[in-house]
């Protein structure tokens, strides 16, 4: 990573974790953060399921850990049963929210149009939107990976985005939860393409400041190599975020 972008190590717990993890995982990481001698070289965020957010907010208070949710609705409030507003997430202590994760794009048929609304709602509520993009294996095999990903960035990132309210997570769908990771060359190439598309739209300064995370089977064994790439500014971590030792080891791999 470079240009003063503090690497962000974000844990996406997905539909995992329960009351036990408030202490065994969030509490454990909070203890590690507070035990550091100086300020960490990374930002760290935990994105647990909705019901755990207030409890984890209380548990990680004063630790320097940040809290994020895994989704929000695109509207401010109203008759949307089962959905959660960005404003409520901010109220319970979130500073981040993941939007447009490929599992939601698949399971809930979310489109770029919905994702950009969610990201806009998140930013309006004062949150930083972690906008997820990534190609499928078929799209990569067809040579369309960059076109698909840059298209998702164009469709899912709101006007007015800046380094404070936007993080992008590049997560090749074929690498999520599979143990397969993008090669460093492929990851760097895609991250650079994403940054170039941000520069075209928002200008070079904004593009240079926005953090672009890699996601997809990041683990202690491959983190250092990925995090060292010029345009990789952290990770969005699923499986390895569920074990404090692994998640912490990934953060420590920040050079
Ligand atoms: P994974 O998930 O680390 O388990 O591959 C990453 C993600 O989906 O955010």
GROMACS .gro file of C-alpha atoms and ligand atoms in nm:
model
  264
    1UNK     CA    1   0.000   0.000   0.000
    2UNK     CA    2   0.115   0.357  -0.039
    3UNK     CA    3   0.026   0.726  -0.051
    4UNK     CA    4  -0.063   0.751   0.316
    5UNK     CA    5  -0.358   0.514   0.299
    6UNK     CA    6  -0.380   0.337   0.635
    7UNK     CA    7  -0.450  -0.030   0.561
    8UNK     CA    8  -0.793  -0.146   0.673
    9UNK     CA    9  -0.834  -0.499   0.800
   10UNK     CA   10  -1.207  -0.568   0.809
   11UNK     CA   11  -1.365  -0.889   0.934
   12UNK     CA   12  -1.685  -0.997   0.764
   13UNK     CA   13  -1.837  -1.249   1.003
   14UNK     CA   14  -2.122  -1.321   0.761
   15UNK     CA   15  -2.394  -1.536   0.927
   16UNK     CA   16  -2.149  -1.666   1.188
   17UNK     CA   17  -2.086  -1.588   1.548
   18UNK     CA   18  -2.319  -1.559   1.844
   19UNK     CA   19  -2.323  -1.427   2.197
   20UNK     CA   20  -2.007  -1.622   2.284
   21UNK     CA   21  -1.805  -1.435   2.022
   22UNK     CA   22  -1.878  -1.098   2.182
   23UNK     CA   23  -1.603  -1.178   2.428
   24UNK     CA   24  -1.412  -1.468   2.272
   25UNK     CA   25  -1.356  -1.290   1.942
   26UNK     CA   26  -1.440  -0.918   1.967
   27UNK     CA   27  -1.318  -0.898   2.328
   28UNK     CA   28  -1.001  -1.087   2.246
   29UNK     CA   29  -0.919  -0.851   1.957
   30UNK     CA   30  -0.999  -0.548   2.173
   31UNK     CA   31  -0.752  -0.674   2.433
   32UNK     CA   32  -0.484  -0.716   2.167
   33UNK     CA   33  -0.545  -0.365   2.035
   34UNK     CA   34  -0.524  -0.205   2.376
   35UNK     CA   35  -0.208  -0.402   2.459
   36UNK     CA   36  -0.020  -0.248   2.163
   37UNK     CA   37   0.264  -0.018   2.259
   38UNK     CA   38   0.183   0.256   2.012
   39UNK     CA   39  -0.080   0.331   1.753
   40UNK     CA   40  -0.141   0.034   1.522
   41UNK     CA   41  -0.014   0.043   1.163
   42UNK     CA   42  -0.362  -0.059   1.051
   43UNK     CA   43  -0.728   0.019   1.106
   44UNK     CA   44  -0.931  -0.281   1.212
   45UNK     CA   45  -1.307  -0.321   1.179
   46UNK     CA   46  -1.542  -0.600   1.285
   47UNK     CA   47  -1.861  -0.660   1.088
   48UNK     CA   48  -2.074  -0.906   1.287
   49UNK     CA   49  -2.441  -0.990   1.233
   50UNK     CA   50  -2.691  -0.714   1.320
   51UNK     CA   51  -2.808  -0.832   1.666
   52UNK     CA   52  -2.450  -0.838   1.798
   53UNK     CA   53  -2.370  -0.482   1.697
   54UNK     CA   54  -2.469  -0.297   2.017
   55UNK     CA   55  -2.306  -0.560   2.240
   56UNK     CA   56  -1.985  -0.557   2.042
   57UNK     CA   57  -1.992  -0.177   2.032
   58UNK     CA   58  -1.989  -0.180   2.412
   59UNK     CA   59  -1.723  -0.451   2.427
   60UNK     CA   60  -1.476  -0.276   2.195
   61UNK     CA   61  -1.527   0.076   2.330
   62UNK     CA   62  -1.200   0.266   2.374
   63UNK     CA   63  -1.003  -0.015   2.204
   64UNK     CA   64  -0.956   0.161   1.871
   65UNK     CA   65  -1.145  -0.116   1.693
   66UNK     CA   66  -1.416   0.001   1.455
   67UNK     CA   67  -1.756  -0.155   1.400
   68UNK     CA   68  -1.933  -0.223   1.073
   69UNK     CA   69  -2.255  -0.387   0.956
   70UNK     CA   70  -2.296  -0.622   0.662
   71UNK     CA   71  -2.581  -0.445   0.485
   72UNK     CA   72  -2.825  -0.155   0.511
   73UNK     CA   73  -3.136  -0.040   0.327
   74UNK     CA   74  -3.123   0.226   0.061
   75UNK     CA   75  -3.405   0.431   0.212
   76UNK     CA   76  -3.384   0.641   0.527
   77UNK     CA   77  -3.666   0.462   0.709
   78UNK     CA   78  -4.013   0.322   0.653
   79UNK     CA   79  -4.212   0.012   0.570
   80UNK     CA   80  -3.930  -0.229   0.484
   81UNK     CA   81  -3.979  -0.533   0.701
   82UNK     CA   82  -3.661  -0.705   0.801
   83UNK     CA   83  -3.434  -0.428   0.676
   84UNK     CA   84  -3.213  -0.197   0.878
   85UNK     CA   85  -3.146   0.171   0.814
   86UNK     CA   86  -2.800   0.321   0.791
   87UNK     CA   87  -2.900   0.582   1.051
   88UNK     CA   88  -2.973   0.310   1.306
   89UNK     CA   89  -2.640   0.146   1.233
   90UNK     CA   90  -2.469   0.478   1.303
   91UNK     CA   91  -2.670   0.514   1.624
   92UNK     CA   92  -2.552   0.179   1.759
   93UNK     CA   93  -2.188   0.261   1.693
   94UNK     CA   94  -2.107   0.154   1.338
   95UNK     CA   95  -1.871   0.357   1.129
   96UNK     CA   96  -1.869   0.117   0.834
   97UNK     CA   97  -2.125  -0.084   0.642
   98UNK     CA   98  -2.055  -0.343   0.374
   99UNK     CA   99  -2.281  -0.305   0.071
  100UNK     CA  100  -2.312  -0.512  -0.243
  101UNK     CA  101  -2.131  -0.819  -0.117
  102UNK     CA  102  -2.144  -1.088  -0.385
  103UNK     CA  103  -2.339  -1.315  -0.151
  104UNK     CA  104  -2.611  -1.050  -0.136
  105UNK     CA  105  -2.588  -0.984  -0.507
  106UNK     CA  106  -2.650  -1.358  -0.552
  107UNK     CA  107  -2.879  -1.456  -0.262
  108UNK     CA  108  -3.090  -1.140  -0.273
  109UNK     CA  109  -3.048  -1.052  -0.640
  110UNK     CA  110  -2.909  -0.712  -0.552
  111UNK     CA  111  -2.826  -0.497  -0.852
  112UNK     CA  112  -2.584  -0.208  -0.889
  113UNK     CA  113  -2.885   0.024  -0.873
  114UNK     CA  114  -2.976  -0.107  -0.528
  115UNK     CA  115  -2.616  -0.115  -0.412
  116UNK     CA  116  -2.555   0.247  -0.507
  117UNK     CA  117  -2.869   0.347  -0.314
  118UNK     CA  118  -2.744   0.159  -0.011
  119UNK     CA  119  -2.402   0.321  -0.039
  120UNK     CA  120  -2.565   0.663  -0.075
  121UNK     CA  121  -2.782   0.601   0.232
  122UNK     CA  122  -2.478   0.487   0.427
  123UNK     CA  123  -2.281   0.797   0.336
  124UNK     CA  124  -2.578   1.023   0.414
  125UNK     CA  125  -2.591   0.868   0.762
  126UNK     CA  126  -2.223   0.946   0.816
  127UNK     CA  127  -2.099   0.592   0.757
  128UNK     CA  128  -1.819   0.476   0.533
  129UNK     CA  129  -1.959   0.237   0.270
  130UNK     CA  130  -1.748  -0.067   0.189
  131UNK     CA  131  -1.868  -0.130  -0.166
  132UNK     CA  132  -1.794  -0.484  -0.286
  133UNK     CA  133  -1.723  -0.574  -0.647
  134UNK     CA  134  -1.584  -0.885  -0.812
  135UNK     CA  135  -1.614  -1.106  -1.119
  136UNK     CA  136  -1.730  -1.466  -1.137
  137UNK     CA  137  -1.507  -1.743  -1.262
  138UNK     CA  138  -1.698  -1.760  -1.590
  139UNK     CA  139  -1.649  -1.386  -1.642
  140UNK     CA  140  -1.276  -1.419  -1.574
  141UNK     CA  141  -1.247  -1.718  -1.806
  142UNK     CA  142  -1.420  -1.517  -2.077
  143UNK     CA  143  -1.161  -1.240  -2.037
  144UNK     CA  144  -1.423  -1.000  -1.904
  145UNK     CA  145  -1.302  -0.961  -1.543
  146UNK     CA  146  -1.182  -0.600  -1.564
  147UNK     CA  147  -1.482  -0.487  -1.768
  148UNK     CA  148  -1.725  -0.641  -1.518
  149UNK     CA  149  -1.549  -0.505  -1.211
  150UNK     CA  150  -1.498  -0.153  -1.347
  151UNK     CA  151  -1.864  -0.159  -1.453
  152UNK     CA  152  -1.970  -0.255  -1.100
  153UNK     CA  153  -1.760   0.027  -0.958
  154UNK     CA  154  -1.924   0.274  -1.198
  155UNK     CA  155  -2.271   0.147  -1.107
  156UNK     CA  156  -2.230   0.096  -0.733
  157UNK     CA  157  -2.027   0.395  -0.616
  158UNK     CA  158  -2.227   0.713  -0.549
  159UNK     CA  159  -2.143   1.064  -0.668
  160UNK     CA  160  -1.968   1.264  -0.400
  161UNK     CA  161  -1.767   0.968  -0.273
  162UNK     CA  162  -1.435   1.044  -0.111
  163UNK     CA  163  -1.170   0.865   0.095
  164UNK     CA  164  -1.366   0.922   0.418
  165UNK     CA  165  -1.696   0.775   0.305
  166UNK     CA  166  -1.588   0.510   0.055
  167UNK     CA  167  -1.385   0.192   0.067
  168UNK     CA  168  -1.393  -0.055  -0.221
  169UNK     CA  169  -1.349  -0.427  -0.168
  170UNK     CA  170  -1.238  -0.625  -0.472
  171UNK     CA  171  -1.353  -0.980  -0.408
  172UNK     CA  172  -1.331  -1.220  -0.701
  173UNK     CA  173  -1.637  -1.438  -0.648
  174UNK     CA  174  -1.444  -1.755  -0.728
  175UNK     CA  175  -1.200  -1.679  -0.445
  176UNK     CA  176  -1.455  -1.626  -0.169
  177UNK     CA  177  -1.456  -1.910   0.081
  178UNK     CA  178  -1.289  -2.142  -0.169
  179UNK     CA  179  -0.928  -2.133  -0.056
  180UNK     CA  180  -0.834  -1.997  -0.401
  181UNK     CA  181  -0.684  -1.649  -0.415
  182UNK     CA  182  -0.606  -1.414  -0.697
  183UNK     CA  183  -0.239  -1.415  -0.790
  184UNK     CA  184  -0.059  -1.101  -0.673
  185UNK     CA  185  -0.028  -0.994  -1.037
  186UNK     CA  186  -0.401  -1.033  -1.105
  187UNK     CA  187  -0.495  -0.861  -0.780
  188UNK     CA  188  -0.263  -0.565  -0.843
  189UNK     CA  189  -0.383  -0.531  -1.201
  190UNK     CA  190  -0.747  -0.520  -1.093
  191UNK     CA  191  -0.685  -0.283  -0.803
  192UNK     CA  192  -0.497  -0.049  -1.036
  193UNK     CA  193  -0.784  -0.065  -1.287
  194UNK     CA  194  -1.033   0.019  -1.010
  195UNK     CA  195  -0.821   0.313  -0.896
  196UNK     CA  196  -0.784   0.439  -1.255
  197UNK     CA  197  -1.163   0.430  -1.294
  198UNK     CA  198  -1.201   0.629  -0.971
  199UNK     CA  199  -0.946   0.881  -1.098
  200UNK     CA  200  -1.142   0.929  -1.422
  201UNK     CA  201  -1.459   0.998  -1.229
  202UNK     CA  202  -1.351   1.171  -0.909
  203UNK     CA  203  -1.004   1.303  -0.990
  204UNK     CA  204  -0.658   1.183  -0.902
  205UNK     CA  205  -0.657   1.308  -0.542
  206UNK     CA  206  -0.974   1.126  -0.443
  207UNK     CA  207  -0.861   0.811  -0.624
  208UNK     CA  208  -0.525   0.820  -0.449
  209UNK     CA  209  -0.694   0.837  -0.110
  210UNK     CA  210  -0.966   0.571  -0.142
  211UNK     CA  211  -0.874   0.240   0.015
  212UNK     CA  212  -0.920  -0.066  -0.204
  213UNK     CA  213  -0.932  -0.390  -0.008
  214UNK     CA  214  -0.872  -0.738  -0.142
  215UNK     CA  215  -1.111  -1.012  -0.032
  216UNK     CA  216  -1.128  -1.382  -0.109
  217UNK     CA  217  -0.955  -1.644   0.103
  218UNK     CA  218  -0.709  -1.401   0.259
  219UNK     CA  219  -0.534  -1.578   0.545
  220UNK     CA  220  -0.217  -1.549   0.751
  221UNK     CA  221  -0.020  -1.746   0.490
  222UNK     CA  222  -0.097  -1.520   0.193
  223UNK     CA  223  -0.174  -1.185   0.359
  224UNK     CA  224   0.175  -1.034   0.354
  225UNK     CA  225   0.216  -1.089  -0.018
  226UNK     CA  226  -0.125  -0.939  -0.101
  227UNK     CA  227  -0.102  -0.650   0.144
  228UNK     CA  228   0.238  -0.550   0.005
  229UNK     CA  229   0.091  -0.475  -0.340
  230UNK     CA  230   0.095  -0.108  -0.439
  231UNK     CA  231  -0.282  -0.072  -0.475
  232UNK     CA  232  -0.399  -0.317  -0.208
  233UNK     CA  233  -0.490  -0.119   0.102
  234UNK     CA  234  -0.614  -0.392   0.331
  235UNK     CA  235  -0.840  -0.692   0.332
  236UNK     CA  236  -1.204  -0.789   0.371
  237UNK     CA  237  -1.174  -1.119   0.547
  238UNK     CA  238  -1.441  -1.384   0.594
  239UNK     CA  239  -1.338  -1.726   0.723
  240UNK     CA  240  -1.009  -1.614   0.877
  241UNK     CA  241  -1.187  -1.332   1.064
  242UNK     CA  242  -1.359  -1.587   1.286
  243UNK     CA  243  -1.041  -1.684   1.467
  244UNK     CA  244  -0.873  -1.410   1.668
  245UNK     CA  245  -0.525  -1.555   1.610
  246UNK     CA  246  -0.567  -1.570   1.233
  247UNK     CA  247  -0.734  -1.231   1.202
  248UNK     CA  248  -0.468  -1.070   1.417
  249UNK     CA  249  -0.191  -1.239   1.219
  250UNK     CA  250  -0.334  -1.091   0.900
  251UNK     CA  251  -0.329  -0.744   1.055
  252UNK     CA  252   0.028  -0.799   1.168
  253UNK     CA  253   0.122  -0.885   0.810
  254UNK     CA  254   0.074  -0.518   0.724
  255UNK     CA  255   0.428  -0.418   0.642
  256LIG     P1  256  -1.340  -1.540   0.271
  256LIG     O1  257  -1.458  -1.430   0.254
  256LIG     O2  258  -1.225  -1.467   0.337
  256LIG     O3  259  -1.398  -1.645   0.360
  256LIG     O4  260  -1.307  -1.588   0.135
  256LIG     C1  261  -1.430  -1.298   0.216
  256LIG     C2  262  -1.560  -1.223   0.199
  256LIG     O5  263  -1.655  -1.279   0.143
  256LIG     O6  264  -1.571  -1.107   0.240
   0.00000   0.00000   0.00000
